[in-house]
Coordinates of N, CA and C in Angstrom, one line a residue:
X1 N 32.1 40.3 21.9 CA 32.8 40.8 23.2 C 33.3 39.5 23.9
X2 N 34.5 39.7 24.5 CA 35.2 38.6 25.2 C 35.2 39.0 26.7
X3 N 34.7 38.1 27.5 CA 34.4 38.5 28.9 C 35.1 37.6 29.8
X4 N 35.7 38.2 30.9 CA 36.4 37.4 31.9 C 37.8 36.9 31.5
X5 N 38.5 36.3 32.4 CA 39.8 35.8 32.2 C 39.8 34.7 31.1
X6 N 38.7 34.0 31.0 CA 38.6 32.9 30.1 C 38.1 33.3 28.7
X7 N 37.8 34.6 28.6 CA 37.4 35.3 27.3 C 36.2 34.6 26.7
X8 N 35.2 34.4 27.5 CA 33.9 33.9 27.0 C 33.4 34.8 26.0
X9 N 33.0 34.3 24.8 CA 32.5 35.1 23.7 C 31.0 35.4 23.8
X10 N 30.7 36.7 23.6 CA 29.3 37.1 23.5 C 29.2 37.8 22.2
X11 N 28.1 37.5 21.4 CA 27.9 38.2 20.1 C 26.6 39.0 20.2
X12 N 26.7 40.3 19.7 CA 25.6 41.2 19.7 C 25.5 41.8 18.3
X13 N 24.3 42.2 17.9 CA 24.1 42.9 16.6 C 24.5 44.3 16.8
X14 N 25.1 44.9 15.8 CA 25.5 46.3 15.8 C 24.3 47.2 16.2
X15 N 23.1 46.9 15.6 CA 21.9 47.8 15.9 C 21.5 47.7 17.3
X16 N 21.8 46.6 18.0 CA 21.4 46.5 19.4 C 22.3 47.5 20.3
X17 N 23.5 47.8 19.8 CA 24.4 48.6 20.6 C 24.5 50.0 20.2
X18 N 24.1 50.4 19.0 CA 24.2 51.7 18.5 C 23.4 52.8 19.3
X19 N 22.3 52.4 19.8 CA 21.4 53.3 20.5 C 21.6 53.3 22.0
X20 N 22.6 52.6 22.5 CA 22.8 52.4 24.0 C 23.6 53.5 24.6
X21 N 24.3 54.3 23.8 CA 25.1 55.4 24.3 C 26.4 55.6 23.5
X22 N 27.1 56.7 23.9 CA 28.3 57.1 23.0 C 29.4 56.1 23.1
X23 N 29.6 55.3 24.1 CA 30.7 54.4 24.2 C 30.7 53.4 23.1
X24 N 29.6 52.6 23.0 CA 29.5 51.6 21.9 C 29.4 52.2 20.6
X25 N 28.7 53.4 20.5 CA 28.6 54.1 19.2 C 29.9 54.4 18.7
X26 N 30.8 55.0 19.5 CA 32.1 55.4 19.1 C 33.0 54.2 18.7
X27 N 32.8 53.1 19.4 CA 33.6 51.9 19.0 C 33.1 51.3 17.7
X28 N 31.8 51.3 17.5 CA 31.3 50.8 16.2 C 31.6 51.7 15.0
X29 N 31.5 53.0 15.3 CA 31.9 54.0 14.2 C 33.4 53.8 13.8
X30 N 34.2 53.4 14.8 CA 35.6 53.2 14.5 C 35.9 51.8 13.9
X31 N 34.8 51.1 13.6 CA 34.9 49.8 13.0 C 35.7 48.8 13.9
X32 N 35.5 48.9 15.2 CA 36.1 47.9 16.1 C 35.2 46.7 16.0
X33 N 35.9 45.6 15.8 CA 35.2 44.3 15.6 C 35.0 43.5 16.9
X34 N 35.8 43.8 17.9 CA 35.7 43.1 19.2 C 36.1 43.9 20.3
X35 N 35.6 43.6 21.5 CA 35.9 44.3 22.7 C 36.2 43.3 23.8
X36 N 37.2 43.7 24.7 CA 37.5 42.8 25.8 C 37.1 43.4 27.1
X37 N 36.5 42.6 28.0 CA 36.1 43.0 29.3 C 36.7 41.9 30.3
X38 N 38.0 41.9 30.5 CA 38.7 40.8 31.2 C 38.3 40.7 32.7
X39 N 37.8 41.8 33.3 CA 37.5 41.8 34.7 C 36.0 41.6 35.0
X40 N 35.2 41.5 33.9 CA 33.8 41.3 34.1 C 33.4 39.9 34.2
X41 N 32.2 39.6 34.7 CA 31.7 38.3 34.9 C 30.7 37.9 33.8
X42 N 30.7 36.7 33.4 CA 29.8 36.2 32.3 C 28.4 36.4 32.7
X43 N 28.0 36.3 34.0 CA 26.7 36.5 34.4 C 26.2 37.9 34.2
X44 N 27.1 38.8 34.4 CA 26.8 40.2 34.1 C 26.4 40.4 32.6
X45 N 27.2 39.8 31.8 CA 26.9 39.9 30.3 C 25.7 39.2 29.9
X46 N 25.3 38.1 30.6 CA 24.0 37.5 30.3 C 22.9 38.4 30.6
X47 N 23.0 39.2 31.7 CA 22.0 40.2 32.0 C 22.0 41.3 31.0
X48 N 23.2 41.7 30.5 CA 23.3 42.7 29.5 C 22.6 42.2 28.2
X49 N 22.8 41.0 27.9 CA 22.1 40.4 26.7 C 20.6 40.4 26.8
X50 N 20.1 40.1 28.0 CA 18.7 40.2 28.2 C 18.1 41.6 28.0
X51 N 18.9 42.6 28.5 CA 18.5 44.0 28.4 C 18.5 44.4 26.9
X52 N 19.5 44.0 26.1 CA 19.6 44.3 24.7 C 18.5 43.6 23.9
X53 N 17.9 42.5 24.4 CA 16.8 41.9 23.8 C 15.4 42.3 24.3
X54 N 15.4 43.4 25.1 CA 14.2 44.0 25.5 C 13.6 43.6 26.8
X55 N 14.4 42.8 27.6 CA 13.9 42.4 28.9 C 14.4 43.3 30.0
X56 N 13.5 43.9 30.7 CA 13.9 44.8 31.8 C 14.4 44.1 33.0
X57 N 15.3 44.6 33.8 CA 15.7 43.9 35.0 C 14.6 43.7 36.0
X58 N 14.6 42.6 36.7 CA 13.6 42.4 37.8 C 14.1 42.8 39.1
X59 N 13.3 43.1 40.1 CA 13.7 43.4 41.4 C 14.5 42.2 42.0
X60 N 15.7 42.5 42.6 CA 16.4 41.4 43.2 C 15.6 40.7 44.3
X61 N 15.9 39.4 44.4 CA 15.3 38.6 45.5 C 16.1 38.3 46.7
X62 N 17.4 38.6 46.6 CA 18.4 38.3 47.7 C 19.6 39.3 47.6
X63 N 20.4 39.2 48.6 CA 21.6 40.1 48.6 C 22.6 39.6 47.5
X64 N 22.5 38.3 47.2 CA 23.4 37.8 46.1 C 22.9 38.4 44.7
X65 N 21.6 38.5 44.6 CA 21.1 39.2 43.4 C 21.5 40.7 43.3
X66 N 21.4 41.3 44.5 CA 21.8 42.7 44.6 C 23.3 42.9 44.1
X67 N 24.1 42.0 44.6 CA 25.6 42.1 44.2 C 25.7 41.9 42.7
X68 N 25.0 41.0 42.1 CA 25.0 40.8 40.7 C 24.6 42.1 39.9
X69 N 23.5 42.7 40.5 CA 23.0 43.9 39.9 C 24.0 45.1 40.0
X70 N 24.7 45.1 41.1 CA 25.7 46.1 41.3 C 26.8 46.0 40.2
X71 N 27.2 44.8 39.9 CA 28.2 44.6 38.8 C 27.6 45.1 37.4
X72 N 26.3 44.8 37.2 CA 25.7 45.2 36.0 C 25.6 46.7 35.9
X73 N 25.3 47.3 37.1 CA 25.2 48.8 37.2 C 26.6 49.4 36.8
X74 N 27.6 48.9 37.4 CA 29.0 49.5 37.1 C 29.3 49.3 35.6
X75 N 29.0 48.2 35.0 CA 29.2 48.0 33.6 C 28.5 49.0 32.8
X76 N 27.2 49.3 33.2 CA 26.4 50.3 32.5 C 27.0 51.7 32.6
X77 N 27.5 52.0 33.8 CA 28.2 53.3 34.0 C 29.5 53.4 33.2
X78 N 30.3 52.3 33.2 CA 31.5 52.3 32.5 C 31.4 52.4 31.0
X79 N 30.2 52.0 30.5 CA 30.0 52.0 29.0 C 28.9 53.0 28.6
X80 N 28.6 54.0 29.5 CA 27.7 55.1 29.3 C 26.3 54.7 28.9
X81 N 25.8 53.6 29.4 CA 24.5 53.2 29.2 C 23.5 53.7 30.3
X82 N 23.2 54.9 30.2 CA 22.4 55.6 31.2 C 21.1 54.9 31.5
X83 N 20.4 54.5 30.5 CA 19.0 53.9 30.7 C 19.1 52.6 31.5
X84 N 20.1 51.8 31.1 CA 20.3 50.5 31.9 C 20.7 50.8 33.3
X85 N 21.7 51.7 33.5 CA 22.1 52.1 34.8 C 21.0 52.5 35.7
X86 N 20.1 53.4 35.1 CA 19.0 53.9 35.9 C 18.0 52.8 36.3
X87 N 17.7 51.9 35.3 CA 16.8 50.8 35.6 C 17.3 49.9 36.7
X88 N 18.6 49.6 36.6 CA 19.2 48.8 37.6 C 19.2 49.5 39.0
X89 N 19.5 50.7 39.0 CA 19.5 51.5 40.3 C 18.1 51.5 40.9
X90 N 17.1 51.6 40.0 CA 15.7 51.6 40.5 C 15.4 50.2 41.2
X91 N 15.9 49.1 40.6 CA 15.6 47.8 41.1 C 16.4 47.6 42.5
X92 N 17.6 48.1 42.5 CA 18.4 48.0 43.8 C 17.6 48.7 44.9
X93 N 17.2 49.9 44.6 CA 16.4 50.8 45.6 C 15.1 50.1 46.0
X94 N 14.4 49.5 45.0 CA 13.2 48.8 45.2 C 13.4 47.7 46.2
X95 N 14.4 46.9 46.0 CA 14.7 45.8 46.9 C 14.9 46.3 48.4
X96 N 15.6 47.4 48.5 CA 15.9 47.9 49.9 C 14.6 48.6 50.4
X97 N 13.8 49.2 49.6 CA 12.5 49.7 50.1 C 11.7 48.6 50.7
X98 N 11.7 47.5 50.0 CA 10.8 46.3 50.5 C 11.4 45.7 51.7
X99 N 12.7 45.7 51.9 CA 13.4 45.0 53.0 C 13.8 45.9 54.1
X100 N 13.9 47.2 53.8 CA 14.2 48.2 54.8 C 15.5 47.9 55.6
X101 N 16.5 47.4 55.0 CA 17.7 47.1 55.6 C 18.8 47.0 54.6
X102 N 20.0 47.5 55.0 CA 21.2 47.3 54.1 C 22.2 46.5 54.9
X103 N 22.7 45.4 54.2 CA 23.6 44.6 54.9 C 25.1 45.1 54.7
X104 N 25.9 44.9 55.7 CA 27.3 45.3 55.7 C 28.0 44.6 54.6
X105 N 27.7 43.4 54.3 CA 28.3 42.7 53.2 C 28.1 43.3 51.8
X106 N 26.9 43.8 51.6 CA 26.6 44.5 50.3 C 27.4 45.8 50.2
X107 N 27.4 46.5 51.3 CA 28.1 47.8 51.3 C 29.6 47.5 51.0
X108 N 30.2 46.5 51.6 CA 31.6 46.2 51.4 C 31.8 45.8 49.9
X109 N 30.8 45.1 49.4 CA 30.9 44.6 48.0 C 30.8 45.9 47.0
X110 N 30.0 46.8 47.4 CA 29.9 48.1 46.6 C 31.3 48.7 46.5
X111 N 31.9 48.9 47.6 CA 33.2 49.6 47.7 C 34.3 48.8 47.1
X112 N 34.2 47.5 47.1 CA 35.3 46.7 46.5 C 35.1 46.6 45.0
X113 N 33.9 46.8 44.4 CA 33.7 46.5 43.0 C 33.2 47.7 42.2
X114 N 33.0 48.8 42.8 CA 32.5 50.0 42.0 C 33.2 51.2 42.4
X115 N 33.1 52.3 41.6 CA 33.7 53.6 41.9 C 32.6 54.7 41.7
X116 N 31.4 54.3 41.6 CA 30.3 55.3 41.3 C 29.9 56.0 42.5
X117 N 29.9 57.3 42.5 CA 29.6 58.1 43.7 C 28.1 57.9 44.2
X118 N 27.2 57.9 43.2 CA 25.8 57.8 43.5 C 25.5 56.5 44.2
X119 N 26.0 55.4 43.7 CA 25.8 54.1 44.3 C 26.4 54.0 45.7
X120 N 27.6 54.5 45.8 CA 28.3 54.5 47.1 C 27.6 55.4 48.2
X121 N 27.1 56.6 47.7 CA 26.4 57.4 48.7 C 25.1 56.8 49.1
X122 N 24.4 56.1 48.1 CA 23.1 55.5 48.5 C 23.3 54.5 49.6
X123 N 24.3 53.7 49.6 CA 24.6 52.7 50.6 C 25.2 53.3 51.9
X124 N 26.2 54.1 51.7 CA 26.9 54.6 52.8 C 26.1 55.6 53.6
X125 N 25.3 56.5 53.0 CA 24.4 57.4 53.7 C 23.4 56.6 54.5
X126 N 22.9 55.5 54.0 CA 22.0 54.7 54.8 C 22.6 54.1 56.0
X127 N 23.9 53.7 55.9 CA 24.6 53.3 57.1 C 24.7 54.4 58.1
X128 N 25.0 55.6 57.7 CA 25.1 56.7 58.6 C 23.7 57.0 59.3
X129 N 22.7 56.9 58.5 CA 21.3 57.1 59.1 C 21.0 56.0 60.1
X130 N 21.4 54.8 59.9 CA 21.3 53.7 60.8 C 22.1 53.9 62.1
X131 N 23.3 54.4 61.9 CA 24.2 54.7 63.0 C 23.6 55.8 63.9
X132 N 23.1 56.9 63.3 CA 22.5 58.0 64.1 C 21.2 57.6 64.8
X133 N 20.5 56.7 64.2 CA 19.3 56.2 64.8 C 19.7 55.3 66.0
X134 N 20.7 54.5 65.8 CA 21.2 53.7 66.9 C 21.7 54.5 68.1
X135 N 22.3 55.6 67.8 CA 22.8 56.5 68.8 C 21.6 57.2 69.6
X136 N 20.6 57.5 68.9 CA 19.4 58.1 69.5 C 18.7 57.2 70.4
X137 N 18.7 55.9 70.1 CA 18.0 54.9 70.9 C 18.8 54.2 72.0
X138 N 20.1 54.1 71.7 CA 21.0 53.4 72.7 C 22.1 54.2 73.3
X139 N 22.4 55.4 72.7 CA 23.5 56.2 73.2 C 24.8 55.7 72.6
X140 N 24.8 54.7 71.8 CA 26.0 54.1 71.2 C 25.9 54.4 69.7
X141 N 26.9 55.2 69.1 CA 26.9 55.5 67.7 C 27.1 54.3 66.8
X142 N 28.1 53.5 67.1 CA 28.4 52.4 66.2 C 28.1 51.1 66.9
X143 N 27.2 50.4 66.2 CA 27.0 49.0 66.7 C 28.1 48.1 66.2
X144 N 28.1 46.8 66.4 CA 29.2 46.0 66.1 C 29.5 46.0 64.6
X145 N 28.4 46.0 63.8 CA 28.5 46.0 62.3 C 29.2 47.3 61.8
X146 N 28.7 48.4 62.3 CA 29.3 49.7 61.9 C 30.7 49.8 62.4
X147 N 31.0 49.4 63.6 CA 32.3 49.5 64.1 C 33.3 48.7 63.3
X148 N 32.9 47.5 62.8 CA 33.8 46.7 62.0 C 34.1 47.4 60.7
X149 N 33.1 48.0 60.1 CA 33.2 48.6 58.8 C 34.2 49.8 58.9
X150 N 34.0 50.6 59.9 CA 34.7 51.9 60.0 C 36.2 51.6 60.4
X151 N 36.4 50.6 61.2 CA 37.8 50.3 61.6 C 38.6 49.6 60.5
X152 N 38.0 49.2 59.5 CA 38.7 48.6 58.4 C 39.5 49.6 57.6
X153 N 39.1 50.9 57.7 CA 39.8 51.9 57.0 C 39.4 51.9 55.5
X154 N 40.2 52.6 54.7 CA 39.9 52.7 53.3 C 38.8 53.8 53.0
X155 N 38.4 53.7 51.7 CA 37.4 54.7 51.2 C 36.1 54.6 51.9
X156 N 35.6 53.4 52.2 CA 34.3 53.3 52.9 C 34.4 54.0 54.3
X157 N 35.5 53.8 55.0 CA 35.6 54.4 56.3 C 35.6 56.0 56.2
X158 N 36.4 56.4 55.2 CA 36.5 57.9 54.9 C 35.1 58.5 54.5
X159 N 34.4 57.8 53.7 CA 33.1 58.3 53.3 C 32.1 58.2 54.4
X160 N 32.1 57.2 55.2 CA 31.3 57.1 56.4 C 31.5 58.3 57.3
X161 N 32.7 58.6 57.6 CA 33.0 59.8 58.5 C 32.6 61.1 57.8
X162 N 32.8 61.2 56.5 CA 32.5 62.4 55.8 C 30.9 62.6 55.8
X163 N 30.2 61.6 55.5 CA 28.7 61.7 55.5 C 28.1 61.8 56.9
X164 N 28.8 61.3 57.9 CA 28.3 61.5 59.3 C 28.5 63.0 59.6
X165 N 29.6 63.6 59.3 CA 29.8 65.0 59.5 C 28.8 65.8 58.7
X166 N 28.5 65.4 57.5 CA 27.6 66.1 56.6 C 26.2 66.1 57.2
X167 N 25.8 65.0 57.7 CA 24.5 64.9 58.3 C 24.4 65.8 59.6
X168 N 25.4 65.8 60.4 CA 25.4 66.6 61.6 C 25.4 68.1 61.3
X169 N 26.2 68.5 60.3 CA 26.3 69.9 60.0 C 25.0 70.4 59.4
X170 N 24.4 69.6 58.6 CA 23.1 70.0 57.9 C 21.9 69.6 58.6
X171 N 22.0 69.1 59.8 CA 20.9 68.7 60.6 C 20.0 67.7 59.8
X172 N 20.6 66.7 59.3 CA 19.9 65.6 58.6 C 19.5 64.6 59.6
X173 N 18.3 64.6 60.1 CA 17.8 63.7 61.1 C 16.8 62.7 60.6
X174 N 17.0 62.2 59.4 CA 16.1 61.3 58.7 C 16.1 60.0 59.4
X175 N 15.0 59.3 59.3 CA 14.9 57.9 59.7 C 15.6 57.0 58.7
X176 N 16.2 55.9 59.1 CA 16.7 55.0 58.1 C 15.7 54.6 57.1
X177 N 16.1 54.5 55.9 CA 15.2 54.1 54.8 C 14.6 55.3 54.1
X178 N 14.9 56.5 54.5 CA 14.3 57.7 53.9 C 14.7 57.8 52.4
X179 N 16.0 57.5 52.1 CA 16.4 57.6 50.7 C 15.9 56.5 49.8
X180 N 15.2 55.4 50.4 CA 14.6 54.4 49.6 C 13.3 54.8 48.9
X181 N 12.8 55.9 49.4 CA 11.4 56.3 49.0 C 11.4 56.7 47.5
X182 N 10.2 56.5 46.9 CA 10.1 56.8 45.4 C 10.3 58.2 45.0
X183 N 10.1 59.1 45.9 CA 10.2 60.6 45.5 C 11.7 61.0 45.3
X184 N 12.6 60.1 45.7 CA 14.0 60.4 45.5 C 14.6 59.6 44.3
X185 N 13.8 59.1 43.4 CA 14.2 58.2 42.4 C 15.2 58.9 41.5
X186 N 14.9 60.1 41.0 CA 15.8 60.8 40.0 C 17.1 61.2 40.5
X187 N 17.2 61.5 41.8 CA 18.4 62.1 42.4 C 19.5 61.0 42.3
X188 N 19.2 59.7 42.2 CA 20.2 58.7 42.1 C 20.3 58.2 40.7
X189 N 19.8 58.9 39.7 CA 19.9 58.5 38.3 C 21.1 59.3 37.7
X190 N 21.5 58.8 36.5 CA 22.5 59.4 35.7 C 21.9 59.8 34.4
X191 N 22.0 61.1 34.0 CA 21.4 61.5 32.7 C 22.4 62.2 31.8
X192 N 23.5 61.5 31.5 CA 24.5 62.1 30.6 C 23.9 62.0 29.2
X193 N 23.3 60.8 28.9 CA 22.8 60.6 27.5 C 21.3 60.3 27.4
X194 N 20.6 60.4 28.5 CA 19.2 60.2 28.5 C 18.4 61.4 29.1
X195 N 17.2 61.5 28.8 CA 16.3 62.6 29.2 C 16.1 62.5 30.7
X196 N 15.9 63.6 31.4 CA 15.6 63.6 32.8 C 14.3 62.9 33.0
X197 N 14.1 62.4 34.2 CA 12.9 61.6 34.5 C 11.6 62.3 34.4
X198 N 11.6 63.6 34.8 CA 10.4 64.4 34.8 C 9.5 64.0 36.0
X199 N 10.1 63.5 37.0 CA 9.3 63.1 38.2 C 9.0 64.4 39.0
X200 N 7.7 64.5 39.4 CA 7.3 65.7 40.1 C 7.9 65.6 41.6
X201 N 8.5 66.6 42.0 CA 9.1 66.7 43.4 C 8.3 67.6 44.2
X202 N 7.7 67.1 45.3 CA 6.9 68.0 46.2 C 7.9 69.0 46.9
X203 N 7.3 70.2 47.2 CA 8.1 71.2 47.8 C 8.8 70.7 49.0
X204 N 8.2 69.9 49.8 CA 8.8 69.4 51.1 C 10.0 68.6 50.9
X205 N 10.2 68.0 49.7 CA 11.3 67.1 49.4 C 12.5 67.8 48.7
X206 N 12.3 69.1 48.2 CA 13.3 69.7 47.5 C 14.6 69.9 48.4
X207 N 14.4 70.3 49.6 CA 15.5 70.5 50.5 C 16.3 69.2 50.7
X208 N 15.5 68.1 50.9 CA 16.2 66.8 51.1 C 17.0 66.3 49.9
X209 N 16.4 66.6 48.7 CA 17.1 66.2 47.4 C 18.4 67.0 47.3
X210 N 18.4 68.3 47.7 CA 19.5 69.2 47.7 C 20.6 68.6 48.6
X211 N 20.2 68.1 49.8 CA 21.2 67.6 50.7 C 21.8 66.3 50.2
X212 N 21.0 65.5 49.5 CA 21.6 64.3 48.9 C 22.6 64.6 47.8
X213 N 22.3 65.6 47.0 CA 23.2 66.0 46.0 C 24.5 66.6 46.6
X214 N 24.4 67.3 47.7 CA 25.5 67.8 48.3 C 26.4 66.7 48.9
X215 N 25.7 65.6 49.3 CA 26.5 64.5 49.8 C 27.3 63.8 48.7
X216 N 26.8 63.9 47.4 CA 27.7 63.4 46.3 C 29.0 64.1 46.2
X217 N 28.9 65.4 46.5 CA 30.1 66.3 46.4 C 31.0 66.1 47.5
X218 N 30.5 65.5 48.6 CA 31.4 65.3 49.8 C 32.3 64.2 49.7
X219 N 31.9 63.1 49.0 CA 32.7 61.9 49.0 C 33.7 61.9 47.8
X220 N 34.7 61.1 48.0 CA 35.8 61.0 46.9 C 35.4 60.1 45.8

């Protein structure tokens, strides 16, 4: 595989790729000898190499790590590697569960570098919950950070407005950090090629999970 504008070469064994999902399987069955990923970063492929050699992703230690994992997640989605995408999503959520905050810079990075609805909703919905909490405590809906994000326009602004309306219409009055909780792990997973998680969902959380899934349908 040739990665980035400088076409850094990465070599993988066929057997390492065959069980990762239909994308690589179809390429290999068609006897494709090489693949180009000109817009990817070499660091992302080093993380992919570790995954293919049996090393699971670790929980990020900083927002820079989160950004790198976001790129790995998008690569996994683009190449139909559900298991990797779900592992990375779990680690991104674990980082935010531990820190209980989402930075504006990370949200902007998500919208600039990914097109995955689940990842976008995870971050944008949390911004909405923070904004509603801010309104309840100060009477001001948008603090300086939210105001800057919304005024920039684009898809992030549109999704923020859509999810804000979704929360108001469906009386979603959750505290910030609610979607970080372990009981919502599977709702943010992708299971096109992998088995469902089989996570037990308490009756009290079924309605919340339904509302999150409805949020996926709201955004573009």
